[in-house]
Structures are given as C-alpha cells and as structure tokens.
CSV table of C-alpha atoms and ligand atoms in Angstrom, one decimal:
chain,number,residue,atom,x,y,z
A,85,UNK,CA,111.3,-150.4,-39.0
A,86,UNK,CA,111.1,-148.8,-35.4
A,87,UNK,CA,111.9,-145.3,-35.1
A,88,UNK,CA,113.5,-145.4,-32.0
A,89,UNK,CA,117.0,-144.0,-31.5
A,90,UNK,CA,118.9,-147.3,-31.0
A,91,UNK,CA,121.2,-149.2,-33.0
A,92,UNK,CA,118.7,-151.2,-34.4
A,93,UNK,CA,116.7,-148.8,-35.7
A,94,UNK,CA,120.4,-147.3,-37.4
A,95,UNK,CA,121.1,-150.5,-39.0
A,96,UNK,CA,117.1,-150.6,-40.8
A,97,UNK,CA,117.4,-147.5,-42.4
A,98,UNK,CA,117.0,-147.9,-45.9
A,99,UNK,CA,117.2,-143.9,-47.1
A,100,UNK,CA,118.9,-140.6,-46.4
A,101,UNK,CA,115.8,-138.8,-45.1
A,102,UNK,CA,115.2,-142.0,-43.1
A,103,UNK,CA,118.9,-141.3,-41.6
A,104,UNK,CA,117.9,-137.4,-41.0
A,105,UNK,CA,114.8,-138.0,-39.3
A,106,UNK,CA,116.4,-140.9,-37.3
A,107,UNK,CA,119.2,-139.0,-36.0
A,108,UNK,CA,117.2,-135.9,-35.3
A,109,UNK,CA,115.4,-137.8,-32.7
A,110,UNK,CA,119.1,-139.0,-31.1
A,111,UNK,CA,120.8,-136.4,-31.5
A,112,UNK,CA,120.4,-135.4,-27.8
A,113,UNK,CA,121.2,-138.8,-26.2
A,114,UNK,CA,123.2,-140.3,-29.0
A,115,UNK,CA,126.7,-139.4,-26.9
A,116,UNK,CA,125.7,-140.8,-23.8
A,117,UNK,CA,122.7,-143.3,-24.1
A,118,UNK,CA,124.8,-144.9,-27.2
A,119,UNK,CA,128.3,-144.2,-27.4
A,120,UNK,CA,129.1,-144.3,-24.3
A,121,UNK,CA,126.5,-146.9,-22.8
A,122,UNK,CA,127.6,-149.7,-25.6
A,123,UNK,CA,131.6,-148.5,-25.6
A,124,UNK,CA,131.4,-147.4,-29.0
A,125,UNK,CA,135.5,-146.7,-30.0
A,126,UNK,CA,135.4,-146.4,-33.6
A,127,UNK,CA,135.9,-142.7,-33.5
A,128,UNK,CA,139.0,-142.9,-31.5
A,129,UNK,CA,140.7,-145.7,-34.0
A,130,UNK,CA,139.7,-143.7,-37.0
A,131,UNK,CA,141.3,-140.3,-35.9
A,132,UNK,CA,144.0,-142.0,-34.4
A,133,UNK,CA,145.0,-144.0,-37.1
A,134,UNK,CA,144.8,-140.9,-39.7
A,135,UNK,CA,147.0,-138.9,-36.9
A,136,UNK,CA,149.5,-142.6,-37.4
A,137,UNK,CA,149.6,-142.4,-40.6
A,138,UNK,CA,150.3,-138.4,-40.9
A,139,UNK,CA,147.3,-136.8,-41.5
A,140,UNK,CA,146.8,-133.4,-41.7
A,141,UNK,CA,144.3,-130.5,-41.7
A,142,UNK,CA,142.3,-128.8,-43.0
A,143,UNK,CA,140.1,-132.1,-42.5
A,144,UNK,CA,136.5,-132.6,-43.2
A,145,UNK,CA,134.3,-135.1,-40.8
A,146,UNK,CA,132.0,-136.6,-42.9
A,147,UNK,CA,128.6,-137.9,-41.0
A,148,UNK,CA,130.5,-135.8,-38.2
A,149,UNK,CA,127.2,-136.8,-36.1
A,150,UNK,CA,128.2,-135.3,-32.4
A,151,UNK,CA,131.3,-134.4,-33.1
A,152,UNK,CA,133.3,-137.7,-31.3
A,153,UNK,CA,135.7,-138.2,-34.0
A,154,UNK,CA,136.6,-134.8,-34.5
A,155,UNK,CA,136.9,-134.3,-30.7
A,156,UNK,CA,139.5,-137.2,-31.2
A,157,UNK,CA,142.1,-135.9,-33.9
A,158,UNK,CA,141.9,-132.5,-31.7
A,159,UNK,CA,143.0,-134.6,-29.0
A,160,UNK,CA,145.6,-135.8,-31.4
A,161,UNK,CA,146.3,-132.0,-32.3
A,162,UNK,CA,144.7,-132.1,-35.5
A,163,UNK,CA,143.5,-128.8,-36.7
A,164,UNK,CA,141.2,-127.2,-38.2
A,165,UNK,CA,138.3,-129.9,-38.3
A,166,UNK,CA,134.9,-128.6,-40.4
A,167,UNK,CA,131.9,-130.8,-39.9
A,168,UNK,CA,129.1,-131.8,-42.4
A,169,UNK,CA,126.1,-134.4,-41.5
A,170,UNK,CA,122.3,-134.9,-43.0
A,171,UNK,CA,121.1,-134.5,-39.5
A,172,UNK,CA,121.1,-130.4,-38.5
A,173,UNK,CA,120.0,-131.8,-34.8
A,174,UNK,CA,123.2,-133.9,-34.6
A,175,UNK,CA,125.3,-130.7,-35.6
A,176,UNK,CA,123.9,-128.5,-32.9
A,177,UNK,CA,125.1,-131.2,-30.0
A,178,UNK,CA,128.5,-130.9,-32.2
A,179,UNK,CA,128.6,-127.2,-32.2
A,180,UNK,CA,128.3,-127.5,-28.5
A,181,UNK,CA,131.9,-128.9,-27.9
A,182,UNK,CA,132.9,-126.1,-29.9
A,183,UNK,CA,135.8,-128.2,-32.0
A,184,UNK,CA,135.2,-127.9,-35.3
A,185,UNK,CA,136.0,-124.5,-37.2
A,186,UNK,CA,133.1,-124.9,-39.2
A,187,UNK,CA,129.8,-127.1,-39.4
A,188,UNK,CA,127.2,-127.4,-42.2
A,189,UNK,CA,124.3,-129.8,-43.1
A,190,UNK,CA,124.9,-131.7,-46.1
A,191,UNK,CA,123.9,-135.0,-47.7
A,192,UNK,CA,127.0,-136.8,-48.9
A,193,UNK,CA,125.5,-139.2,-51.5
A,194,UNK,CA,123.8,-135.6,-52.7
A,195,UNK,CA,126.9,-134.0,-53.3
A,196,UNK,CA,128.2,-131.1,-50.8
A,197,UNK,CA,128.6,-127.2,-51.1
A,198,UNK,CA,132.0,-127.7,-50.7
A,199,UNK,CA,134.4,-126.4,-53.9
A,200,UNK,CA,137.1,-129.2,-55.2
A,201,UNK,CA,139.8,-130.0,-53.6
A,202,UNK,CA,138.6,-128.0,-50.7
A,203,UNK,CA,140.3,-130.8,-47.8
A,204,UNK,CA,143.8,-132.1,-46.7
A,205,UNK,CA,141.7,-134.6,-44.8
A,206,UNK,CA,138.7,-136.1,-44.9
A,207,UNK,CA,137.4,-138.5,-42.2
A,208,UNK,CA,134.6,-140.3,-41.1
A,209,UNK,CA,133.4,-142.6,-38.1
A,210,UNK,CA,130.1,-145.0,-38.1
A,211,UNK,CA,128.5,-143.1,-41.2
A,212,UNK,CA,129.4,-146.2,-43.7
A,213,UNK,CA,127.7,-148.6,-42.5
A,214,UNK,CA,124.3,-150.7,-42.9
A,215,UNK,CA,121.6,-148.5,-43.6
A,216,UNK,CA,123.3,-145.3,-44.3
A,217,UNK,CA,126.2,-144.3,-46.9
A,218,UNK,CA,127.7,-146.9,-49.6
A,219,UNK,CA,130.3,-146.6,-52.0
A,220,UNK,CA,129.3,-143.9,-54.2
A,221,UNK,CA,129.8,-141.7,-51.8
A,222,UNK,CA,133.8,-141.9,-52.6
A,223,UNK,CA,133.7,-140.3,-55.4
A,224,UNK,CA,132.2,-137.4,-53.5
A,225,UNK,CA,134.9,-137.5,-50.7
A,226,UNK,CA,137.7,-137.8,-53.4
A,227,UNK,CA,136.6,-134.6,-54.7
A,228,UNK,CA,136.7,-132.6,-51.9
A,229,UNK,CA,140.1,-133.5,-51.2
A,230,UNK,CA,143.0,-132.2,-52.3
A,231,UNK,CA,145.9,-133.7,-54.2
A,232,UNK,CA,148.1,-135.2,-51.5
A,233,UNK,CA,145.0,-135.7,-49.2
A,234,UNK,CA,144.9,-138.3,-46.7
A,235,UNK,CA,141.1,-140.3,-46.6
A,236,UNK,CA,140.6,-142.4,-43.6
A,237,UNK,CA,137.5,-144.0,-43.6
A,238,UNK,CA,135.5,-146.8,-40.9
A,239,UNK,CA,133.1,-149.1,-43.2
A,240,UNK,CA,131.2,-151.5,-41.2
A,241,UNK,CA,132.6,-154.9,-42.4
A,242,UNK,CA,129.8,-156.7,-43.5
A,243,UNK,CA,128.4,-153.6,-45.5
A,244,UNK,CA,132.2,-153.7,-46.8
A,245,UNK,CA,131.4,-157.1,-48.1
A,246,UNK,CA,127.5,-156.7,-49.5
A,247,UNK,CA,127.9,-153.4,-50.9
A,248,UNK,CA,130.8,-153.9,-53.2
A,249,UNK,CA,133.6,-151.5,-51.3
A,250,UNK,CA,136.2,-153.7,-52.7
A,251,UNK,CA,135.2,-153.2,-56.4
A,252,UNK,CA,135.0,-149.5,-55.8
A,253,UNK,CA,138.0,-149.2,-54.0
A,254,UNK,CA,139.8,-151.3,-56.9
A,255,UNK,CA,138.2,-148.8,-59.3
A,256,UNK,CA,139.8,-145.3,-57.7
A,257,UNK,CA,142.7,-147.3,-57.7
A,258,UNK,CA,144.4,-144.9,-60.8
A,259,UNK,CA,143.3,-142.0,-58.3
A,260,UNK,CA,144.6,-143.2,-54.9
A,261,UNK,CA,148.0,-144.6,-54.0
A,262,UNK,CA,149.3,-145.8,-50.6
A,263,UNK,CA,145.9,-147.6,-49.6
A,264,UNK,CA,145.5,-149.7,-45.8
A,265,UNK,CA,142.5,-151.9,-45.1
A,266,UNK,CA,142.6,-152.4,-41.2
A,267,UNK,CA,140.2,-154.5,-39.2
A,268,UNK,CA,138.8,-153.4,-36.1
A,269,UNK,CA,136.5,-153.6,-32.9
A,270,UNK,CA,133.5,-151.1,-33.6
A,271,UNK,CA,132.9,-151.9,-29.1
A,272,UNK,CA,135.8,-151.8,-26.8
A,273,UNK,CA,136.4,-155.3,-24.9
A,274,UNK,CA,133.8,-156.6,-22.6
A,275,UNK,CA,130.5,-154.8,-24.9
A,276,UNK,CA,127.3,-157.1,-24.5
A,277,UNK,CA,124.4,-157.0,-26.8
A,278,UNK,CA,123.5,-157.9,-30.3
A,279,UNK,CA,126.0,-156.2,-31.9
A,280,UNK,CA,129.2,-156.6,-29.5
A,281,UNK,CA,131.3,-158.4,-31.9
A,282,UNK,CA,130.9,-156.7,-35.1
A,283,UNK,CA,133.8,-155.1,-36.7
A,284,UNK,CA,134.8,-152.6,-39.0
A,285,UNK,CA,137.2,-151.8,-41.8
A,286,UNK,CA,139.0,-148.4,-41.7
A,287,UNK,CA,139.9,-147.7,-44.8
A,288,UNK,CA,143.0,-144.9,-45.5
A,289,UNK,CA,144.9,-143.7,-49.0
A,290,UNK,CA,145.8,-140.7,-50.6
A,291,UNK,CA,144.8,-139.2,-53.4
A,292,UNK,CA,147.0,-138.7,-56.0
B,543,SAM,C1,126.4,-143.8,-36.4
B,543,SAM,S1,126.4,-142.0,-36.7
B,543,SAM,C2,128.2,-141.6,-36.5
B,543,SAM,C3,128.4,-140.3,-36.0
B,543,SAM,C4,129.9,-140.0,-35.7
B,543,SAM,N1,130.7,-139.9,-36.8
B,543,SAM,C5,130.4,-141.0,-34.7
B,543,SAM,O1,131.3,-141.8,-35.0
B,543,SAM,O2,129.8,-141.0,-33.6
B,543,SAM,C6,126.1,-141.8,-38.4
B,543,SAM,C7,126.0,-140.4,-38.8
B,543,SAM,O3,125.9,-140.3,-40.3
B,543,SAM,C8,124.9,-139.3,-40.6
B,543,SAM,N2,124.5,-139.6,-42.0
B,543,SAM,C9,123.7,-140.6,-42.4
B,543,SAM,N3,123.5,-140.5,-43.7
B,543,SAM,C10,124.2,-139.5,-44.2
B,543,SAM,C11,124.3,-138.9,-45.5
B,543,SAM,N4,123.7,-139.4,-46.5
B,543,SAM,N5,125.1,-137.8,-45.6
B,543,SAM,C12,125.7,-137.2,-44.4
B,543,SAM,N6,125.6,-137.7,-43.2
B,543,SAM,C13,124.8,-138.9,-43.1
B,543,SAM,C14,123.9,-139.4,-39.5
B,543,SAM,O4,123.1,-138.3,-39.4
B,543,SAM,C15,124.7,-139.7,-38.3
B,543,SAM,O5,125.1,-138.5,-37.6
C-alpha cells in the first residue's frame, strides 16, 4: 500500500498501527484536502440522525478523527461530547475547535480507559469502514454505554456486507432494542472520483 494521506491509502489499511501512522500524516489536511474537497457528509447524517432519534449526552465520538462529527451534534446542541481516536495527531487538530469536553487516544478494538457504562451516547463517523474497525469493536462501544444509551453508528456498506455486521448485530440483539439500519450517501450530490457513489449504513439502537 501507499502511504499517502488519501482515501485510497484509508481503504488499504490492513492494521491499527497502520491506521495510527496513516492518520498522523493527515491529520493536518484531512478537514480541508479530504472532507471538504470530496464533500464528505457522513458526519453531519450521523449526528443528525442520533439528535432525530433523541440522543443525548454525555456522548463519546469514537474514531472522533478531527472532530467533524462532534462539531455536528454541537451544532445540533448536543452536549458534552468526549473524543477518543488511535491517531494523537488527529486529536490535536480536534482539540483545536475546542468542542469536545474531553479528548484521549485510545484504540477501540484494544479496549479503552473508559469505566462501564461511562456514556449516554456513543457515536462514530467514517471509523467502520474498509481497512479500519469491524464488528468486534461493538462489544467495546456497548460497554461503555450506559443502560438506556443511544449507539449511532456509520459502517461503510460494503464492509457491512464482507465483515459480517449483520451476524453481530443479530447477536447483541438480547442487549439492544429499538435498532434502525439506514442507507446513505458517504459524498453529497455532484462528488466525482473513485469512490463518489459508495454508501454507508448508520446503524442506531439502544442498549437495554
Ligand atoms: C475516516 S476517519 C473519520 C474521522 C471522523 N470521525 C470523520 O467522520 O471525519 C477514521 C478515523 O478512525 C480512526 N481509527 C482508525 N482505527 C482506529 C481504532 N482501532 N481505534 C480508534 N480509532 C481508530 C483514525 O485515526 C481516523 O481518525
């Protein structure tokens, strides 16, 4: 794989400390070379539909990268927001916008320092997907939030599909109750380039 900061490069990473070395070296441009160049929007469907659907905080952003989807459920008056990503570099351009109560680097298929049942909340934008986190990371997010909790998560669709989300999901299902599956644009209308047209799955449920 290449280890320049583009979407490419995202989707061939095949390890965690492939991710924090990745992301270390976008951190700086990641907002405006990326998001904004390609018209990324998953950020803004994930925090608005767990505002929608009545989230709440205290909420945890997991793979809170640069802080875009937690700068979007402030804009939807969701407070406080705490941040946690594998890339420190990424959490420093977050720190920056000075939204989120609290930021720490952590590796969420590692398990965090976070004590159960810490979260009203948890949320997460673009971080499971190809390359990066896959379904045993739930059991981790269900953890840290509390009974009541409202998890709203994007999965890239076709990691949905290869990496057995469905199965998992099915799984928690004793845990979970109330659980949506809605497909969406990752790119806002009008996005050229390679990946234009793929789609994600935000996933959202409470625990019980
Ligand atoms: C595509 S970026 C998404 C960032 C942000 N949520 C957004 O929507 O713009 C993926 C993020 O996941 C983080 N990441 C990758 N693997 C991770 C892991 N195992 N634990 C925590 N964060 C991880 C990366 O460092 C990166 O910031």
């Amino acid at each position: 794989m290449t280890d320049d900061p583009n979407l490419s490069a995202a989707y061939a990473l095949q390890t965690p400390e492939d991710s924090r070395r990745l992301y270390a070296r976008w951190a700086e441009t990641y907002d405006a070379g990326f998001a904004e160049a390609t018209g990324y929007v998953l950020h803004l469907q994930v925090a608005s539909l767990f505002a929608e659907q009545g989230g709440s905080g205290p909420v945890l952003d997991v793979g809170a990268g640069t802080g875009l989807c937690g700068a979007a459920l402030t804009a939807h008056g969701i407070t406080p927001v705490d941040a946690t990503d594998i890339a420190p570099e990424m959490l420093e351009v977050a720190r920056g916008k000075k939204i989120y109560r609290t930021l720490f680097t952590g590796d969420i298929l590692r398990g965090l320092d976070v004590a159960d049942e810490t979260y009203a909340g948890v949320v997460s934008s673009g971080t499971f997907t190809t390359g990066h986190v896959g379904p045993e990371a739930l059991d981790e997010v269900m953890r840290v939030a509390s009974s009541g909790g409202r998890i709203t998560l994007s999965i890239n669709a076709q990691h949905f599909a290869a990496q057995g989300f469905k199965g998992k999901l099915s799984a928690l299902e004793p845990d979970i109750q109330g659980l949506t599956l809605t497909d969406v644009p990752i790119y806002a209308p009008g996005t050229t380039g390679d990946h234009a047209q793929d789609r994600a799955c935000i996933a959202s449920w409470i625990k019980r």
